[in-house]
XYZ file of N, CA and C in Angstrom:
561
model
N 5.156 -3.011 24.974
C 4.292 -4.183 25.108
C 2.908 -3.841 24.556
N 2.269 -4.974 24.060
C 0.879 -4.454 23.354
C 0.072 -4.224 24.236
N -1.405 -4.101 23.950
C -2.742 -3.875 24.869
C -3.569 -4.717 24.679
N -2.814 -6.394 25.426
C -3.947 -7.721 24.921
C -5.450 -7.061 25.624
N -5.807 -6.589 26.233
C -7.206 -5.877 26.952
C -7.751 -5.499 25.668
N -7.182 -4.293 25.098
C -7.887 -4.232 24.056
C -8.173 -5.374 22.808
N -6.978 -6.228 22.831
C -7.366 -7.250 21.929
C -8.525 -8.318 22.296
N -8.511 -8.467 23.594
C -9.924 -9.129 24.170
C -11.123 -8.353 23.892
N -11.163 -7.284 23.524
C -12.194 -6.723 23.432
C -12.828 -6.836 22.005
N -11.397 -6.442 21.012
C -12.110 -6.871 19.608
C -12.134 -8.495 19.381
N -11.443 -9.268 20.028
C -11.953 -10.753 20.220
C -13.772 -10.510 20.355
N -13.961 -10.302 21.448
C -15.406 -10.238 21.946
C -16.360 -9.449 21.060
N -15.932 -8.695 20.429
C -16.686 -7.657 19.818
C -16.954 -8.514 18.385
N -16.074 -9.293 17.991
C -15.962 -10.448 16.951
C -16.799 -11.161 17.327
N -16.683 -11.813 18.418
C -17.675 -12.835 18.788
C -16.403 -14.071 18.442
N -15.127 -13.934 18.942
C -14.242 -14.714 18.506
C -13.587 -15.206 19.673
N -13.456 -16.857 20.730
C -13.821 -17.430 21.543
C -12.481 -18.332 21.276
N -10.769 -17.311 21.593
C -9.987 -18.297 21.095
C -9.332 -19.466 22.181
N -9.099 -20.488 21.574
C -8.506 -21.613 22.719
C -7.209 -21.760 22.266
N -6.549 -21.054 22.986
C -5.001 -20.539 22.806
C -4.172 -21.926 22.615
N -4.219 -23.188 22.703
C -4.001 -24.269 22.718
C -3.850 -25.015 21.446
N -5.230 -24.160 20.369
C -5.414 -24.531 19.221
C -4.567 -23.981 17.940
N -3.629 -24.197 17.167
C -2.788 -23.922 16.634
C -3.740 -22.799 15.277
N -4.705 -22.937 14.627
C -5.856 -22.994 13.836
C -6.259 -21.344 14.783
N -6.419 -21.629 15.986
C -7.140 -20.180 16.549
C -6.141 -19.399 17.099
N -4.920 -19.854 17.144
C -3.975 -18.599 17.679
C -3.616 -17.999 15.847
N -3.621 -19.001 15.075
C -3.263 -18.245 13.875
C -4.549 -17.196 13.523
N -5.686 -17.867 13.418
C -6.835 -16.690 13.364
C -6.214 -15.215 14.395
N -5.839 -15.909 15.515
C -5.817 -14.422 16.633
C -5.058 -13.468 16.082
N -3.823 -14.089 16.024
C -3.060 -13.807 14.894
C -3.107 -12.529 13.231
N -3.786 -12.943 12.975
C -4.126 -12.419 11.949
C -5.545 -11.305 11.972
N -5.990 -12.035 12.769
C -7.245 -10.314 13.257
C -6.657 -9.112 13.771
N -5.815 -9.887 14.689
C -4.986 -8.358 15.349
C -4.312 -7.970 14.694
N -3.358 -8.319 13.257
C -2.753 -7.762 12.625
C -3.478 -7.046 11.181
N -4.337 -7.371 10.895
C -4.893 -6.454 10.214
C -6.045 -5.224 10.902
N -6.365 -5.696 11.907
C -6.789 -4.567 12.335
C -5.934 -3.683 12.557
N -4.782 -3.496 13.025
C -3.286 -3.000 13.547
C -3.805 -2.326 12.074
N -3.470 -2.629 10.865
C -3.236 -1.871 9.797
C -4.858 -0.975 9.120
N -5.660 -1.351 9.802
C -7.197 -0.461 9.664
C -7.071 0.978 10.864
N -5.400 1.188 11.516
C -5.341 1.812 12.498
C -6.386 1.695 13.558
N -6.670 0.283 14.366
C -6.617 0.099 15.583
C -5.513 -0.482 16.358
N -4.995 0.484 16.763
C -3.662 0.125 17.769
C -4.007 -0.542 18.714
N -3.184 -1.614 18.903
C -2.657 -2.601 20.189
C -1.132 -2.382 20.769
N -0.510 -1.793 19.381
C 0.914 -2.048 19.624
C 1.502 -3.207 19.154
N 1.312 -4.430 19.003
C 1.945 -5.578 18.438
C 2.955 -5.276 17.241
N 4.333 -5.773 17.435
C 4.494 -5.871 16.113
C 5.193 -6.788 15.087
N 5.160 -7.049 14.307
C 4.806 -8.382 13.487
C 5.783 -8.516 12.471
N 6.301 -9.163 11.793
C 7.119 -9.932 10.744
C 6.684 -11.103 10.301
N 7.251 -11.298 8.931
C 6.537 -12.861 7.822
C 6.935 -14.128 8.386
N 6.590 -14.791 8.354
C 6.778 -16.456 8.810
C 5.705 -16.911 7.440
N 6.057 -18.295 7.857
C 5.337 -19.308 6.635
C 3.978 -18.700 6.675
N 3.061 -19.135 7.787
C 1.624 -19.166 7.819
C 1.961 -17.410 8.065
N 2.393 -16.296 7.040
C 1.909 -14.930 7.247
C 2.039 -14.140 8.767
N 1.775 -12.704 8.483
C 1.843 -12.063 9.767
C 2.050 -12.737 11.121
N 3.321 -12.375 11.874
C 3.594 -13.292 13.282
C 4.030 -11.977 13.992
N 3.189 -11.796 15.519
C 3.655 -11.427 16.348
C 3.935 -12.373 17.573
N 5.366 -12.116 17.515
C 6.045 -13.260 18.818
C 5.612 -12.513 20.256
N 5.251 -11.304 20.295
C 4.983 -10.883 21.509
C 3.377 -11.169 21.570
N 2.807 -11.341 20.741
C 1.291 -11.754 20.676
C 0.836 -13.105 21.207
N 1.989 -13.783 20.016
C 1.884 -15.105 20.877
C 2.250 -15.383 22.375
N 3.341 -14.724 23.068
C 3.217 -14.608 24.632
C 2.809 -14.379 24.742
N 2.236 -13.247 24.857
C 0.223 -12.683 25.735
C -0.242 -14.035 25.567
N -0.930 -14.678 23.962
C -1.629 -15.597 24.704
C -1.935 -16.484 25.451
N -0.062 -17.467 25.450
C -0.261 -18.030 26.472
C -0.342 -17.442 28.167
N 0.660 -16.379 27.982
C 0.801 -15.760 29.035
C -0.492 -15.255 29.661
N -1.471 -15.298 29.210
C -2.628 -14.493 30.107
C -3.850 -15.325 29.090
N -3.632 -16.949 28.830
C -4.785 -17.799 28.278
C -6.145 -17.878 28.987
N -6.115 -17.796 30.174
C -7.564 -17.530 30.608
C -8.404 -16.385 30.451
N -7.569 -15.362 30.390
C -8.096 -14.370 30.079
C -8.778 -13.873 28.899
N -7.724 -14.655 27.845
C -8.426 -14.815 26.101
C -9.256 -15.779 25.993
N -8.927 -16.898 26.567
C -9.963 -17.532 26.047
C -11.782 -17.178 27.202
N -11.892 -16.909 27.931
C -12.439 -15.981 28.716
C -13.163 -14.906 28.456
N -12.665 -13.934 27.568
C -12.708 -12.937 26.913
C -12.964 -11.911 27.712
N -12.059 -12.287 28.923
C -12.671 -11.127 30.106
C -11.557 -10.074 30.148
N -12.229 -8.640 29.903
C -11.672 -7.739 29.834
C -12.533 -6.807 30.232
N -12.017 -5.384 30.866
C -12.837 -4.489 31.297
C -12.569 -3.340 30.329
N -12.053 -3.269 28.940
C -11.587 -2.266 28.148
C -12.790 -2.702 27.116
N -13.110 -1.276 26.971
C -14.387 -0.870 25.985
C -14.023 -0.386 24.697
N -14.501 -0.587 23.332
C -14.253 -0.147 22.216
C -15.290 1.342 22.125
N -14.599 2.112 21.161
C -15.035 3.591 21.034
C -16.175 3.292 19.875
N -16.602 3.757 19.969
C -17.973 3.923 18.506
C -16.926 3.715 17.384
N -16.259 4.351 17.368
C -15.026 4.044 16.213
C -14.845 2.937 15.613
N -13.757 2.582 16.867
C -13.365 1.049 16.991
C -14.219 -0.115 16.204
N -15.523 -0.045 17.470
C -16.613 -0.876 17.044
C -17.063 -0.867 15.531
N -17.095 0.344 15.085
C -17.259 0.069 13.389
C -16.671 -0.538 12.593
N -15.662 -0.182 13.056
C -14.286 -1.025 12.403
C -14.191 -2.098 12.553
N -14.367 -2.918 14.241
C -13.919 -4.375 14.094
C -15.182 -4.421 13.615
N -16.305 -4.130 13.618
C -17.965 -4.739 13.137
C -17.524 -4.991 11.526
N -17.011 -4.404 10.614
C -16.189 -4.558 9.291
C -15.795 -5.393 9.424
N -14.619 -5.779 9.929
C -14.436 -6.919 9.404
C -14.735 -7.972 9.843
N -15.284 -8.002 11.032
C -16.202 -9.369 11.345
C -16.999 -9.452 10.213
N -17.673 -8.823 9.604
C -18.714 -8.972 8.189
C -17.750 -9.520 6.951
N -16.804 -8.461 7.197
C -15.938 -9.238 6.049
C -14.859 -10.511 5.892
N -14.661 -10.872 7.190
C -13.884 -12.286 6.813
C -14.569 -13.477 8.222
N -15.018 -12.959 9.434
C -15.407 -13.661 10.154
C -13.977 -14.466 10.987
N -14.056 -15.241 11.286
C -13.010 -16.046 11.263
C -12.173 -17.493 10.863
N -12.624 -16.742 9.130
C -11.951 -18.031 8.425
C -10.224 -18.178 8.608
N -9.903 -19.050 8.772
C -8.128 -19.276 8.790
C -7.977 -18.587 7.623
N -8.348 -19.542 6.347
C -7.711 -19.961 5.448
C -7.768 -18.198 4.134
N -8.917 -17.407 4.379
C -9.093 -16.180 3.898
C -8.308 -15.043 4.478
N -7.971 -15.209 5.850
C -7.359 -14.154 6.878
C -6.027 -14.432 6.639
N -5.646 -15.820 6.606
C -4.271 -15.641 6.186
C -3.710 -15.564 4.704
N -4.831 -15.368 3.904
C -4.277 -14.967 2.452
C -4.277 -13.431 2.394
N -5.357 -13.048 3.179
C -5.437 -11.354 3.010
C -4.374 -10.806 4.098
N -3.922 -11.524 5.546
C -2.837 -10.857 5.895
C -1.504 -10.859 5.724
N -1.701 -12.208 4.303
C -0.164 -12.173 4.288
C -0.172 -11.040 2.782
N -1.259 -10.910 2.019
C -1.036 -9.773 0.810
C -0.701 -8.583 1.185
N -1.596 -8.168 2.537
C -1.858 -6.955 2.734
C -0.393 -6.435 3.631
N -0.020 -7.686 4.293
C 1.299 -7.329 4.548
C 2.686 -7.209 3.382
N 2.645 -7.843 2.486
C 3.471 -7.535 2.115
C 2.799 -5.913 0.606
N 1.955 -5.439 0.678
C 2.010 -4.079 -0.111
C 1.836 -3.312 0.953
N 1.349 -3.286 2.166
C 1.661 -2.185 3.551
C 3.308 -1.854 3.902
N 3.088 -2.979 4.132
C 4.699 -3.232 5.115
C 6.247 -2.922 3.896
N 5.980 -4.052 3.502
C 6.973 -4.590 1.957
C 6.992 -3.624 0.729
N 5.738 -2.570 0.960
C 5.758 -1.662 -0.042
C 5.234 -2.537 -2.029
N 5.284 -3.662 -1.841
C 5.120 -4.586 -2.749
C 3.513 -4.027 -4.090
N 4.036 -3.914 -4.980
C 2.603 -3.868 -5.761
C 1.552 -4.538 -5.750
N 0.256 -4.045 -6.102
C -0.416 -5.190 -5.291
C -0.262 -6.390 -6.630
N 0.452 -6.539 -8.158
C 0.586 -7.458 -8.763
C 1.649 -8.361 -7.948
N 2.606 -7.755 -7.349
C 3.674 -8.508 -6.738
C 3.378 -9.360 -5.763
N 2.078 -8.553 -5.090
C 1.819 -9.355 -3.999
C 1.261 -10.450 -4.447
N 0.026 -10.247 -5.075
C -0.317 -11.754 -5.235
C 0.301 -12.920 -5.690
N 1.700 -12.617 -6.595
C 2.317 -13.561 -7.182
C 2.862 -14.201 -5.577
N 3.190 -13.187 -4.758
C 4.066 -13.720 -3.689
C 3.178 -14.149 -2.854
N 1.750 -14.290 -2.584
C 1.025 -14.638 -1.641
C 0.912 -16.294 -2.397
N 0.765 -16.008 -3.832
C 0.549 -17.801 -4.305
C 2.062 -18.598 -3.848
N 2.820 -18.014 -3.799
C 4.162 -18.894 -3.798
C 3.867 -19.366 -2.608
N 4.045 -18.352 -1.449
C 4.233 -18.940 -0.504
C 2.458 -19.448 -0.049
N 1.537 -19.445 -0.066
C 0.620 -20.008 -0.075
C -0.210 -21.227 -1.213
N 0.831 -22.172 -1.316
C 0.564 -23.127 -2.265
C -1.013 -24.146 -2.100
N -0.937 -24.100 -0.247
C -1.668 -25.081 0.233
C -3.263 -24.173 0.315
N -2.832 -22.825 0.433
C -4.510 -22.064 0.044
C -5.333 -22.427 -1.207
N -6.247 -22.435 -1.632
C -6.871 -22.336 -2.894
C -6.999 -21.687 -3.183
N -6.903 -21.519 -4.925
C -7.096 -20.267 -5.380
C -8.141 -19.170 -4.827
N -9.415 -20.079 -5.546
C -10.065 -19.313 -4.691
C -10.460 -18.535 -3.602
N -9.897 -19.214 -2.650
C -9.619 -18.324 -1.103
C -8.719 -17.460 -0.851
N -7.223 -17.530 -1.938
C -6.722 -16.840 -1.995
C -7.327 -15.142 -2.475
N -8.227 -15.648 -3.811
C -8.582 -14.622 -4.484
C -9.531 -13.640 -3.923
N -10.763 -14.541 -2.899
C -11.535 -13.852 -2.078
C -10.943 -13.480 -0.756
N -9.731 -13.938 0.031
C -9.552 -13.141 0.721
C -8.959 -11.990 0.015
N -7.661 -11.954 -0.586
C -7.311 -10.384 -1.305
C -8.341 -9.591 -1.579
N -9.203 -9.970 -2.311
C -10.441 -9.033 -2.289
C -11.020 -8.293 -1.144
N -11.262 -9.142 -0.226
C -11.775 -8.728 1.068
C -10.766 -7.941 1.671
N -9.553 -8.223 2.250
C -8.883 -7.368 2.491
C -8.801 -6.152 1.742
N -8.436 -5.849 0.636
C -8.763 -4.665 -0.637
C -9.590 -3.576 -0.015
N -10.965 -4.417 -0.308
C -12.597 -3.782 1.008
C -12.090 -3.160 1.752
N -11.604 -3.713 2.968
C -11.144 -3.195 4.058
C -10.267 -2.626 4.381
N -8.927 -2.573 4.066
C -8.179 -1.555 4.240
C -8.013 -0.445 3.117
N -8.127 -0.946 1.889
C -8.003 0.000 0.803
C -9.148 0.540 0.007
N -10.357 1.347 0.718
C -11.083 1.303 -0.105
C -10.946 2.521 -1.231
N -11.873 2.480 -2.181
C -11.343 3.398 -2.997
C -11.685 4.748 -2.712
N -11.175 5.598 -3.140
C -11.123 7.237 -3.224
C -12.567 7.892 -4.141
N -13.028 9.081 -3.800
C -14.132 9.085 -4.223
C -14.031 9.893 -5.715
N -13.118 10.083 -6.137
C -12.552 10.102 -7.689
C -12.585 9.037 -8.262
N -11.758 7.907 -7.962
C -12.016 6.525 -8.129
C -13.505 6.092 -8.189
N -14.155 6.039 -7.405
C -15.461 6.076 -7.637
C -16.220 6.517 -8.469
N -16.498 7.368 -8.642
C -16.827 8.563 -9.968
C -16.393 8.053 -11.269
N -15.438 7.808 -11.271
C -14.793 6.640 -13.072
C -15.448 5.606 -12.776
N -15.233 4.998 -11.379
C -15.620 3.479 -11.898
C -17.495 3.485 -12.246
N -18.308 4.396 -11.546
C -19.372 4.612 -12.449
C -19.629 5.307 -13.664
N -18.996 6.062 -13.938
C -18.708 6.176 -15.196
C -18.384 5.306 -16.030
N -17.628 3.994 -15.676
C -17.132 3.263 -16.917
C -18.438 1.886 -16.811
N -18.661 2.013 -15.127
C -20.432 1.112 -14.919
C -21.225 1.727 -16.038
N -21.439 2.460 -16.081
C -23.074 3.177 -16.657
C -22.957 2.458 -17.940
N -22.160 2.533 -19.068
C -21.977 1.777 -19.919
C -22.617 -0.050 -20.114
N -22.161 -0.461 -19.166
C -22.483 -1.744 -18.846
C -23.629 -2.346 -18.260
N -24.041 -1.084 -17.373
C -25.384 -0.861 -17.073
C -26.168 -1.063 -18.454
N -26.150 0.035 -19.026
C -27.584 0.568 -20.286
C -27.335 -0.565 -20.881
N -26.152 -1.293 -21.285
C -25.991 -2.889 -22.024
C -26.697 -3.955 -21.286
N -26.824 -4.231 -20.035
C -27.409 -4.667 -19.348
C -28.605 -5.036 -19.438
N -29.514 -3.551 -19.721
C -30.588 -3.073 -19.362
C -31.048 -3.244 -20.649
N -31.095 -3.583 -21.376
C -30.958 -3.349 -23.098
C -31.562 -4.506 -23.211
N -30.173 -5.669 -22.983
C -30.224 -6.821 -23.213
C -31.498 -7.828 -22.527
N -31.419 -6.966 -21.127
C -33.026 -7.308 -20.993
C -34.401 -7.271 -21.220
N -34.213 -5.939 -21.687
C -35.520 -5.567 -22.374
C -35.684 -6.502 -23.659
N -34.660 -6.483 -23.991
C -34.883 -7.444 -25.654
C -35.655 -8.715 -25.378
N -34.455 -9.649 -24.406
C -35.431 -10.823 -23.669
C -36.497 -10.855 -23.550
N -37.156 -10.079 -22.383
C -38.053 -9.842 -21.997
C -39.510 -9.765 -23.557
N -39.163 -8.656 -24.164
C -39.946 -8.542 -25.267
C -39.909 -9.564 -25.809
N -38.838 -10.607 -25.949
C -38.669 -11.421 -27.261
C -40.205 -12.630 -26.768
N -39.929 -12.884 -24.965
C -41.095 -13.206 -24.433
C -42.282 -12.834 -24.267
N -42.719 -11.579 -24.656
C -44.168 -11.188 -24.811
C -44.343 -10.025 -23.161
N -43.081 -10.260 -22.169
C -43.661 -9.646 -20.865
C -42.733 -8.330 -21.117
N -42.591 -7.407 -20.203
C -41.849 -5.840 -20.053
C -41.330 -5.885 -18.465
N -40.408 -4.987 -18.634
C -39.706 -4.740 -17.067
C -40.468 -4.789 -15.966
N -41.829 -3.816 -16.270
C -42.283 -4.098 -15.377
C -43.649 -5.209 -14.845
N -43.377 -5.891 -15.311
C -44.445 -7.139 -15.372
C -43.650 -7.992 -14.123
């Protein structure tokens, strides 16, 4: 069985106030706890695809099963300095949009879980997410990306390396401007 206590806690730590009633906020609940699950904060839940992405059927009992308590947010279980960094992430990074959380937990589930490339995924996140917009599709994958996958610090190192280039072009192109106007960078 999971540890809804702890899930009240990164509820609260979210600042996320769900009314288990609301179809819209159990899917948000939904989908916070399952990608956090994959940022390795354990609850225990565990989850399989449905239409609207990541579903835990034992999640959804907790909530009704103990709805005052979630929507409440009363819990006596404390997050570790850890923790807290972590859910503080992605509260910054998706908040609690439906429509971004369930594009990034249904991608991120299927290249975690499904093993899926992340080209595969997105083809398979548009199929079955027809009614998302692109756009939201595209910025949640991104965001998720952020958050669970960030890059390696080799990776890093090329990708400024192949920046710096684009940089001095950048920087170039402004100076030219700039001169062509009579002022300098630092004016």
């Amino acid at each position: 069985m999971g540890d809804r206590n702890k899930v009240i806690a990164w509820f609260r730590e979210i600042g996320f106030k769900p009314r288990v009633d609301d179809f819209q906020d159990r899917l948000v609940a939904q989908k916070i706890v399952f990608l956090l699950e994959l940022k390795k904060l354990h609850a225990g839940f565990k989850y399989n695809l449905h239409v609207r992405g990541p579903y835990s059927p034992e999640l959804a009992h907790e909530l009704f099963s103990h709805k005052r308590e979630f929507e409440s947010l009363n819990t006596s279980a404390e997050l570790s300095a850890s923790e807290k960094e972590k859910v503080d992430e992605f509260k910054e990074l998706f908040g609690t949009n439906a429509s971004l959380l369930e594009a990034a937990s249904t991608y991120a589930y299927f290249v975690s879980l499904e093993g899926s490339s992340p080209i595969d995924a997105i083809g398979k996140v548009k199929g079955l997410k027809p009614f998302i917009s692109e756009a939201n599709i595209a910025v949640g994958i991104s965001k998720v990306k952020q958050f669970l996958y960030p890059p390696s610090e080799e990776e890093i190192k090329g990708m400024k390396v192949e920046f710096s280039d684009w940089e001095r072009a950048a920087a170039y192109d402004l100076e030219k401007i700039l001169d062509e106007k009579g002022r300098t960078v630092a004016n």
